[in-house]
CSV table of C-alpha atoms in Angstrom, one decimal:
chain,number,residue,atom,x,y,z
A,195,MET,CA,0.0,0.0,0.0
A,196,PRO,CA,1.3,3.5,-0.8
A,197,HIS,CA,2.2,5.8,2.1
A,198,TYR,CA,1.8,9.5,1.5
A,199,GLU,CA,3.5,12.3,3.4
A,200,PRO,CA,4.6,15.8,2.7
A,201,ALA,CA,7.4,16.7,0.3
A,202,ASP,CA,10.8,16.9,1.9
A,203,SER,CA,11.5,20.6,2.4
A,204,PHE,CA,15.3,19.9,2.7
A,205,GLU,CA,15.2,18.6,-0.9
A,206,THR,CA,12.8,21.2,-2.4
A,207,PRO,CA,12.1,24.6,-0.9
A,208,ARG,CA,8.7,25.0,0.7
A,209,PHE,CA,7.9,28.0,-1.6
A,210,THR,CA,8.1,25.8,-4.7
A,211,GLY,CA,5.6,23.4,-6.3
A,212,VAL,CA,1.8,23.4,-6.7
A,213,ARG,CA,0.1,24.6,-3.6
A,214,THR,CA,-1.3,21.6,-1.7
A,215,PHE,CA,-2.0,21.3,2.1
A,216,MET,CA,1.4,20.8,3.9
A,217,ARG,CA,2.9,20.0,0.5
A,218,LEU,CA,1.1,16.6,0.5
A,219,PRO,CA,0.7,14.9,-2.9
A,220,HIS,CA,-2.4,15.7,-4.8
A,221,VAL,CA,-3.9,12.2,-5.1
A,222,THR,CA,-7.4,11.0,-5.7
A,223,ASP,CA,-6.7,7.3,-5.5
A,224,LEU,CA,-7.6,6.5,-1.9
A,225,ASP,CA,-5.7,3.2,-1.5
A,226,GLY,CA,-3.4,3.5,1.5
A,227,VAL,CA,-4.9,6.8,2.6
A,228,ASP,CA,-5.9,7.5,6.2
A,229,PHE,CA,-7.0,11.2,5.7
A,230,ALA,CA,-7.6,13.5,2.9
A,231,VAL,CA,-7.5,17.3,3.0
A,232,ILE,CA,-10.3,18.6,0.8
A,233,GLY,CA,-11.4,22.1,-0.1
A,234,THR,CA,-15.0,23.3,-0.3
A,235,PRO,CA,-14.8,26.7,-2.0
A,236,PHE,CA,-18.3,28.1,-1.5
A,237,ASP,CA,-19.5,31.3,0.2
A,238,THR,CA,-23.0,31.9,-1.2
A,239,GLY,CA,-24.4,31.2,2.3
A,240,ALA,CA,-22.6,34.1,3.9
A,241,SER,CA,-24.8,36.9,5.4
A,242,TYR,CA,-22.2,39.7,5.8
A,243,ARG,CA,-18.7,39.6,4.2
A,244,VAL,CA,-18.2,37.3,1.3
A,245,GLY,CA,-15.0,35.8,-0.2
A,246,ALA,CA,-14.6,32.6,1.8
A,247,ARG,CA,-14.7,30.7,-1.5
A,248,PHE,CA,-11.0,31.6,-1.6
A,249,GLY,CA,-10.3,30.2,1.9
A,250,PRO,CA,-9.1,26.8,0.8
A,251,ALA,CA,-6.5,28.2,-1.5
A,252,ALA,CA,-5.3,30.6,1.2
A,253,ILE,CA,-5.1,27.9,3.8
A,254,ARG,CA,-3.1,25.7,1.5
A,255,THR,CA,-0.6,28.4,0.8
A,256,ALA,CA,-0.1,29.2,4.5
A,257,SER,CA,0.1,25.4,5.3
A,258,ALA,CA,3.6,25.2,3.7
A,259,LEU,CA,4.9,26.3,7.1
A,260,GLN,CA,3.6,23.2,8.8
A,261,ARG,CA,6.2,20.5,9.5
A,262,PRO,CA,5.9,16.7,10.1
A,263,PHE,CA,6.9,16.7,13.8
A,264,ASN,CA,4.3,18.3,16.1
A,265,ALA,CA,6.5,19.6,18.9
A,266,ALA,CA,3.6,20.4,21.2
A,267,GLN,CA,2.1,16.9,21.0
A,268,LYS,CA,5.6,15.2,20.6
A,269,ILE,CA,4.6,13.0,17.7
A,270,ARG,CA,5.8,12.5,14.1
A,271,VAL,CA,2.5,12.7,12.4
A,272,PHE,CA,3.4,10.8,9.3
A,273,ASP,CA,4.9,7.9,11.1
A,274,HIS,CA,1.3,7.0,11.9
A,275,LEU,CA,-0.8,8.4,9.0
A,276,SER,CA,-0.8,8.5,5.3
A,277,GLY,CA,-2.4,11.6,4.0
A,278,VAL,CA,-3.1,13.4,0.7
A,279,ASP,CA,-4.6,16.6,-0.7
A,280,TYR,CA,-7.6,15.4,-2.6
A,281,GLY,CA,-8.4,18.7,-4.2
A,282,ASP,CA,-11.7,20.6,-4.1
A,283,LEU,CA,-15.3,19.4,-4.0
A,284,PRO,CA,-17.7,20.6,-6.8
A,285,THR,CA,-19.8,23.7,-6.1
A,286,VAL,CA,-22.3,25.9,-8.0
A,287,PRO,CA,-21.7,29.6,-7.4
A,288,GLY,CA,-24.9,31.3,-6.2
A,289,GLN,CA,-26.8,28.0,-5.7
A,290,ILE,CA,-26.6,26.8,-2.1
A,291,GLU,CA,-28.9,23.8,-2.2
A,292,GLU,CA,-27.5,22.4,-5.4
A,293,SER,CA,-24.0,23.0,-4.1
A,294,HIS,CA,-24.8,21.1,-0.9
A,295,ALA,CA,-26.1,18.2,-3.0
A,296,ARG,CA,-23.0,18.1,-5.2
A,297,ILE,CA,-20.6,18.4,-2.2
A,298,ALA,CA,-22.3,15.6,-0.3
A,299,ALA,CA,-22.4,13.4,-3.4
A,300,ALA,CA,-18.7,13.8,-4.1
A,301,LEU,CA,-17.7,13.5,-0.4
A,302,THR,CA,-19.7,10.4,0.5
A,303,PRO,CA,-17.6,7.8,-1.4
A,304,ILE,CA,-14.4,9.2,0.2
A,305,VAL,CA,-15.9,8.6,3.6
A,306,GLN,CA,-17.1,5.2,2.5
A,307,ALA,CA,-13.6,4.3,1.5
A,308,GLY,CA,-12.6,4.7,5.2
A,309,VAL,CA,-10.8,8.0,4.7
A,310,VAL,CA,-11.2,10.7,7.3
A,311,PRO,CA,-12.0,14.0,5.5
A,312,VAL,CA,-10.2,17.2,6.7
A,313,LEU,CA,-12.3,19.9,5.0
A,314,LEU,CA,-11.4,23.5,4.3
A,315,GLY,CA,-14.2,26.0,3.8
A,316,GLY,CA,-15.9,28.0,2.5
A,317,ASP,CA,-18.6,29.5,4.7
A,318,HIS,CA,-20.2,27.5,7.5
A,319,SER,CA,-23.2,26.5,5.4
A,320,VAL,CA,-21.0,23.9,3.8
A,321,THR,CA,-20.8,21.9,7.0
A,322,LEU,CA,-24.3,20.7,6.5
A,323,ALA,CA,-23.2,19.0,3.3
A,324,HIS,CA,-20.1,17.6,5.0
A,325,LEU,CA,-22.3,16.2,7.8
A,326,ARG,CA,-24.7,14.6,5.3
A,327,ALA,CA,-21.8,12.8,3.7
A,328,VAL,CA,-20.0,11.7,6.9
A,329,SER,CA,-23.3,10.6,8.5
A,330,ALA,CA,-24.0,8.3,5.5
A,331,VAL,CA,-21.4,6.1,7.0
A,332,HIS,CA,-21.3,7.2,10.7
A,333,ARG,CA,-24.9,8.0,11.9
A,334,PRO,CA,-25.9,9.7,14.0
A,335,LEU,CA,-22.9,12.0,14.6
A,336,ALA,CA,-21.8,13.8,17.7
A,337,LEU,CA,-20.7,17.4,17.0
A,338,VAL,CA,-17.9,19.4,18.6
A,339,HIS,CA,-18.5,22.9,17.4
A,340,PHE,CA,-16.0,25.8,18.0
A,341,ASP,CA,-17.5,29.1,17.0
A,342,SER,CA,-18.6,32.5,18.1
A,343,HIS,CA,-22.1,31.8,16.7
A,344,SER,CA,-24.4,28.8,17.3
A,345,ASP,CA,-25.6,28.7,13.7
A,346,THR,CA,-29.0,27.3,14.8
A,347,TRP,CA,-31.2,29.9,13.2
A,348,ASP,CA,-34.4,28.6,11.6
A,349,SER,CA,-34.2,30.9,8.6
A,350,TYR,CA,-32.7,34.1,7.3
A,351,PHE,CA,-34.8,36.5,5.2
A,352,GLY,CA,-37.3,33.6,5.0
A,353,PHE,CA,-34.8,31.1,3.6
A,354,GLN,CA,-33.7,28.0,5.5
A,355,TYR,CA,-30.2,27.5,4.1
A,356,ASN,CA,-27.3,29.8,4.9
A,357,HIS,CA,-24.3,29.9,7.2
A,358,GLY,CA,-26.5,30.6,10.2
A,359,THR,CA,-28.7,27.6,9.9
A,360,PRO,CA,-26.7,24.4,9.3
A,361,PHE,CA,-27.0,22.8,12.8
A,362,LYS,CA,-30.7,23.4,13.0
A,363,ARG,CA,-31.1,21.6,9.6
A,364,ALA,CA,-28.7,18.8,10.6
A,365,THR,CA,-30.7,18.2,13.8
A,366,GLU,CA,-34.0,18.1,11.8
A,367,GLU,CA,-32.5,15.7,9.3
A,368,GLY,CA,-31.3,13.4,12.1
A,369,ILE,CA,-27.7,13.3,10.9
A,370,LEU,CA,-26.3,14.5,14.2
A,371,ASP,CA,-27.5,13.9,17.8
A,372,PRO,CA,-27.6,17.2,19.7
A,373,ALA,CA,-27.8,15.2,23.0
A,374,CYS,CA,-24.3,14.1,22.4
A,375,SER,CA,-23.0,17.4,21.0
A,376,ILE,CA,-21.4,20.5,22.3
A,377,GLN,CA,-21.0,24.1,21.1
A,378,ILE,CA,-18.2,26.2,22.5
A,379,GLY,CA,-17.4,30.0,22.3
A,380,MET,CA,-20.6,31.7,21.4
A,381,ARG,CA,-20.4,35.4,22.1
A,382,GLY,CA,-21.3,38.8,20.8
A,383,PRO,CA,-24.5,40.8,20.5
A,384,LEU,CA,-27.7,39.0,19.5
A,385,TYR,CA,-31.0,39.9,17.9
A,386,ASP,CA,-33.0,38.5,20.8
A,387,PRO,CA,-32.2,37.3,24.4
A,388,GLU,CA,-33.5,33.9,23.4
A,389,ASP,CA,-31.1,33.4,20.5
A,390,LEU,CA,-28.7,31.2,22.4
A,391,GLN,CA,-31.5,29.3,24.0
A,392,VAL,CA,-32.5,27.9,20.6
A,393,ALA,CA,-29.4,25.7,20.6
A,394,ARG,CA,-30.0,24.5,24.1
A,395,GLN,CA,-33.7,23.8,23.3
A,396,LEU,CA,-32.5,21.7,20.4
A,397,GLY,CA,-30.5,19.7,22.9
A,398,PHE,CA,-27.0,21.0,22.4
A,399,GLU,CA,-24.8,21.7,25.4
A,400,VAL,CA,-23.5,25.3,25.1
A,401,ILE,CA,-20.4,26.7,26.8
A,402,ASP,CA,-20.6,30.3,25.7
A,403,GLY,CA,-17.7,32.7,25.3
A,404,TYR,CA,-18.4,34.3,28.6
A,405,GLU,CA,-18.1,31.0,30.5
A,406,LEU,CA,-15.2,29.7,28.5
A,407,PRO,CA,-12.3,31.6,30.2
A,408,ALA,CA,-13.1,29.7,33.4
A,409,PHE,CA,-12.1,26.4,31.8
A,410,THR,CA,-8.6,25.1,31.5
A,411,PRO,CA,-8.0,23.2,28.3
A,412,GLU,CA,-8.0,20.0,30.3
A,413,ALA,CA,-11.3,20.8,32.0
A,414,LEU,CA,-12.8,21.7,28.6
A,415,ALA,CA,-11.6,18.4,27.1
A,416,GLN,CA,-13.1,16.5,30.0
A,417,ARG,CA,-16.4,18.2,29.4
A,418,ILE,CA,-16.3,17.4,25.7
A,419,HIS,CA,-15.4,13.8,26.3
A,420,ALA,CA,-18.2,13.4,28.8
A,421,ARG,CA,-20.6,14.8,26.3
A,422,VAL,CA,-19.6,12.8,23.2
A,423,GLY,CA,-18.3,9.6,24.7
A,424,LYS,CA,-17.1,7.0,22.1
A,425,ARG,CA,-19.6,8.1,19.5
A,426,PRO,CA,-18.4,9.1,16.0
A,427,VAL,CA,-17.5,12.7,16.2
A,428,PHE,CA,-17.3,15.5,13.7
A,429,VAL,CA,-15.3,18.6,14.8
A,430,THR,CA,-16.2,21.9,13.1
A,431,PHE,CA,-14.0,24.9,13.7
A,432,ASP,CA,-15.2,28.3,12.6
A,433,ILE,CA,-12.2,30.6,12.5
A,434,ASP,CA,-14.2,33.4,14.1
A,435,PHE,CA,-14.0,31.3,17.3
A,436,VAL,CA,-10.6,33.0,17.6
A,437,ASP,CA,-10.5,36.7,18.5
A,438,PRO,CA,-10.3,38.9,15.4
A,439,ALA,CA,-7.0,40.4,16.7
A,440,PHE,CA,-5.6,36.9,15.8
A,441,ALA,CA,-7.9,36.0,12.9
A,442,PRO,CA,-9.2,39.1,11.2
A,443,GLY,CA,-9.9,37.5,7.9
A,444,THR,CA,-13.4,36.2,8.4
A,445,GLY,CA,-16.9,37.0,7.5
A,446,THR,CA,-18.6,37.8,10.8
A,447,PRO,CA,-15.9,38.7,13.4
A,448,GLU,CA,-16.8,38.9,17.1
A,449,VAL,CA,-14.4,40.5,19.5
A,450,GLY,CA,-13.6,39.1,22.9
A,451,GLY,CA,-12.6,35.6,21.9
A,452,PRO,CA,-9.7,33.3,22.7
A,453,THR,CA,-6.1,34.0,21.5
A,454,SER,CA,-4.6,31.8,18.9
A,455,ARG,CA,-2.5,30.0,21.6
A,456,GLN,CA,-5.6,29.4,23.7
A,457,ALA,CA,-7.6,28.0,20.8
A,458,LEU,CA,-4.7,25.6,19.9
A,459,ASP,CA,-4.4,24.5,23.6
A,460,TYR,CA,-8.2,23.6,23.6
A,461,LEU,CA,-7.6,21.4,20.5
A,462,ARG,CA,-4.4,19.8,21.8
A,463,ALA,CA,-6.1,18.8,25.0
A,464,LEU,CA,-8.7,16.7,23.2
A,465,HIS,CA,-6.3,13.7,23.3
A,466,THR,CA,-6.0,12.9,26.9
A,467,SER,CA,-4.3,10.2,28.9
A,468,THR,CA,-7.5,9.4,30.7
A,469,SER,CA,-10.1,9.5,28.0
A,470,GLY,CA,-7.9,8.8,25.0
A,471,GLY,CA,-8.8,10.5,21.8
A,472,LEU,CA,-12.1,11.4,20.2
A,473,ASN,CA,-13.5,9.0,17.7
A,474,LEU,CA,-12.9,11.6,15.0
A,475,VAL,CA,-14.5,10.6,11.7
A,476,GLY,CA,-14.4,14.0,10.0
A,477,CYS,CA,-13.7,17.7,10.6
A,478,ASP,CA,-13.6,21.1,8.9
A,479,VAL,CA,-12.2,24.6,9.3
A,480,VAL,CA,-14.4,27.2,7.8
A,481,GLU,CA,-15.0,31.0,7.3
A,482,VAL,CA,-11.5,32.1,6.2
A,483,LEU,CA,-11.8,35.2,4.1
A,484,PRO,CA,-8.5,36.1,2.6
A,485,ALA,CA,-9.5,39.6,1.4
A,486,TYR,CA,-9.8,40.7,5.1
A,487,ASP,CA,-6.7,38.9,6.2
A,488,HIS,CA,-3.4,40.7,7.0
A,489,GLY,CA,0.0,39.0,6.5
A,490,GLU,CA,-1.9,35.6,6.1
A,491,ILE,CA,-2.3,35.4,9.9
A,492,THR,CA,-5.9,34.0,9.6
A,493,ALA,CA,-5.0,31.5,7.0
A,494,LEU,CA,-2.0,30.4,9.0
A,495,MET,CA,-4.2,30.0,12.1
A,496,ALA,CA,-6.6,27.9,10.0
A,497,ALA,CA,-3.8,25.8,8.6
A,498,THR,CA,-2.5,25.2,12.1
A,499,VAL,CA,-6.0,24.2,13.3
A,500,ALA,CA,-6.3,21.7,10.5
A,501,TYR,CA,-2.8,20.4,11.3
A,502,GLU,CA,-3.7,19.9,15.0
A,503,LEU,CA,-6.9,18.0,14.0
A,504,ILE,CA,-4.8,15.7,11.8
A,505,THR,CA,-2.4,15.3,14.8
A,506,LEU,CA,-5.3,14.1,16.9
A,507,LEU,CA,-5.9,11.3,14.3
A,508,ALA,CA,-2.2,10.4,14.5
A,509,LEU,CA,-2.3,10.3,18.3
A,510,LYS,CA,-5.4,8.1,18.3
A,511,LYS,CA,-3.8,5.7,15.8
A,512,ARG,CA,-0.5,5.6,17.7
A,513,ASP,CA,-2.3,4.7,20.9
A,514,GLY,CA,-4.2,1.9,19.3
A,515,GLY,CA,-7.5,3.7,18.8
A,516,ALA,CA,-7.8,3.1,15.0
């Protein structure tokens, strides 16, 4: 079986070659593949700033700085995993429901092949399509959701599909189980005092951005593990979870969030000595909007988040969990 890992940057400089995530080979044959990084370049679901369709390209460019040894987690990732950059999923500009259908149709056989998708958005509406595909194999899913918004609106301007509604739709469709799911980091002004209660009424546990500073990364990880248990888990990370001082290139920024270091610590703590790792079957990083980025700091943060999620897969496999 082939084993895929990044190009050796001691042999070819990291600024050369076609831009793929971490300089992984662009491969669509899934034999011998543990995970595939896949772009979802779609932003027609955005309600404020648009341009996240260019997010996957920006994240790939910034990811050239990621290296095979994760010093924080003390693991050589590609000793345990074979990974590729699969390319992008098909979308139809301006057509959200048709795009969702095409995204799910293209992603489903990848998941059926036993490959864990690491998806790069795109606005957060695309996560509904990601969940549809992953749940075709792993149903129902538990969701771990890092964000400054709960994305559980019923509708926006009378329409039921946009980046503020995916988790209401996913709950209605039965593709995730809110009783085993948790949302983390919600903050900022709301339209109504009941807005956050909608997610709780649907059954999600919510640790909002005002509670979050009281949690150490280890305490948050324990809370997450207690919620999801051993169920198949999808992790979705909206880059606006991070304070815009550290991630300005996003569509709906909210001040008062975690620093980049704090956000990474929350992710790194998810593999614990007591609980082991999450049963991670898919993940995405969304809402990177390069036109509002400065010095690629948002894209670099998103690339690092994706790298840390991949590292969780490596830790799980190293420790006999996959």
